[in-house]
Amino acid sequence: MLEISGLKVFHGPIEAVHGIDISVPEGSCVALLGPNGAGKTSTLSAITGTARATGTIRLEGRDLAGLDIEDRFRAGISIAPEGRRIFANLTVFENLRMGAATRTDGGIERDIEEWLSRFPILGERRSQSAGTLSGGEQQMLTIARALLSKPRILLLDEPSLGLAPKIIGQVFALIEDLRHEGMTILLVEQNAGAAIEVADYVYVLANGLVTRHGPSGEFGDGSGLMGELTGVHD
Amino acid sequence: MDYAAQQLLNALSFGAEYALIAVGLAIVFSIMGLVNFAHGEVIAFGGYSMAVVGTVVTGNPLVLMAAVLIACVSVSLLLERVAFRTVRKADITTGLLTAFGVSIILQNLYLLLGSPRPISATQFIFLDRTLLIGPVHVSSLQIYETVTTIAAILFLTLFLKRSYLGIAMRAASRDFQMVRLCGIRANRVVATAFAISGLLAGLACIFIMARRGSVTPHMGFDPVLTAFIACVLGGFGSLPGAVLGGFILGFLEVGVLVLLPQTAGGLAQAAVFLVVALLLFWRPDGILTPATEKGDKL
Ligand SMILES: Nc1ncnc2c1ncn2[C@@H]1O[C@H](COP(=O)(O)OP(=O)(O)O)[C@@H](O)[C@H]1O
Ligand SMILES: [Mg+2]
């Protein structure tokens, strides 16, 4: 589905990712783990087209080079970004409407209603400004917004960051559900244990390089990895 | 009674004109952080288009009004395409300097192709008649101006609340890149902002032409400067702020003229700016900009 090879990512003159290969097969959930500053967000930015990058990124065989942000989205890449980035001045409903902006079919309203009943708390606040939601609610909203376009692949950037443990459980339950519905997911996390549990395959990123990768079974509960992750953090 | 009603209408119509222009500035600023100082030249372009069409084609006021609106929208879109799109990712100063450059180039084009002296175009003057409403004498133009502005603001509000492109524009005022990450084309959002801005400039142009009956290269400069102050007063980038700022300035101008003795008439503008300065001292970010609303625009 998504094939990345030799990817280097740049922020101005700074090279944040130094040539990595990542593969996300159709219908799988792949986790990209690593400490702060490892280059996880940079990698996602390269995929969505918001950061300058070299190397190749293919979606279903199609080279994304030269496609701008909008065209990559229209090709099927959707992101629930770091920091959630919900539109705080829009209502919950309007945020979801933005997620479906590129769709022309008649099912938009129905799908929005479906998400609003999936998360009743969002349903109750449909006409409320999204800025008033709690962190967990905003995370659900940003994921729902990302999915309303019916993407081919969903990128999730640290969906559990800054949330209470109970809410983190809900977020990962949702990811688990999406996986069972057949959604292809690239999940960026620092919460290694929970991510390994939900993922089929794991990449570990440190200082802009993949240091380890393999099926999630090889990583146990991630406790060894936690030490490894903090160890490389100098 | 007569006097009070006239002054109220004066204030409303001044405020309406400033609000029309201020909203045009604010809508572009809110989504791309550009202070479009060439907005006044868009207004002047409407005036010249009217003069040309009025001389060459027809004097029919309805056709001329359409011509003014079309001209202002077109030139606004053209400026976006040839001048502002290239500096969209640049910092705010670059955008500002570009806008000044465009403004100066256009003024000189008008001087070169037109004339430094006013060119007459009087077809809208008929809009300005004295009406007798009950016991009160009022200017019909001022009523048209106030009503049109309120209608335009209502339509714009409806557009921003109901249409998907309008919602996208509000979203873009907070996080433009996230809007693009929803697949909505940046060019489309920006062009819509410039089109709306041009349309509002066109409406303002019609009323300015109805009052002046002539066009000069610099005719848009003063109103845009005042509208700029209205934007700052209301909170730059806030559309309700631009409307509020426009009407506050209208009322301040008229209020100062009414309250100051005749002999101090020359101080009217200074008095207005003194009040504006005091208001900004009270709310440095403008009246309608809560601290949480500020942030990166692009
Ligand atoms: N916009 C930026 N400008 C400059 N440097 C950046 C920018 N974004 C990220 N970086 C740098 O790139 C490196 C990787 O950052 P990032 O991809 O955000 O890491 P992660 O998401 O894994 O925490 C860090 O050293 C960070 O400082
Ligand atoms: Mg990150």
Tab-separated table of N, CA and C and ligand atoms in Angstrom, chain A residues 40-41 82 157-158, ligand 2:
chain	number	residue	atom	x	y	z
A	40	LYS	N	9.917	11.082	13.784
A	40	LYS	CA	8.642	10.434	13.461
A	40	LYS	C	7.692	11.396	12.746
A	41	THR	N	7.511	12.565	13.355
A	41	THR	CA	6.616	13.544	12.740
A	41	THR	C	7.163	13.985	11.384
A	82	GLU	N	-0.063	15.489	14.859
A	82	GLU	CA	0.458	15.791	16.189
A	82	GLU	C	-0.224	17.057	16.711
A	157	ASP	N	-0.465	10.575	14.451
A	157	ASP	CA	0.755	11.056	15.092
A	157	ASP	C	0.530	11.238	16.587
A	158	GLU	N	1.059	10.316	17.364
A	158	GLU	CA	0.980	10.335	18.825
A	158	GLU	C	-0.422	10.636	19.335
C	2	MG	MG	6.475	14.254	16.759
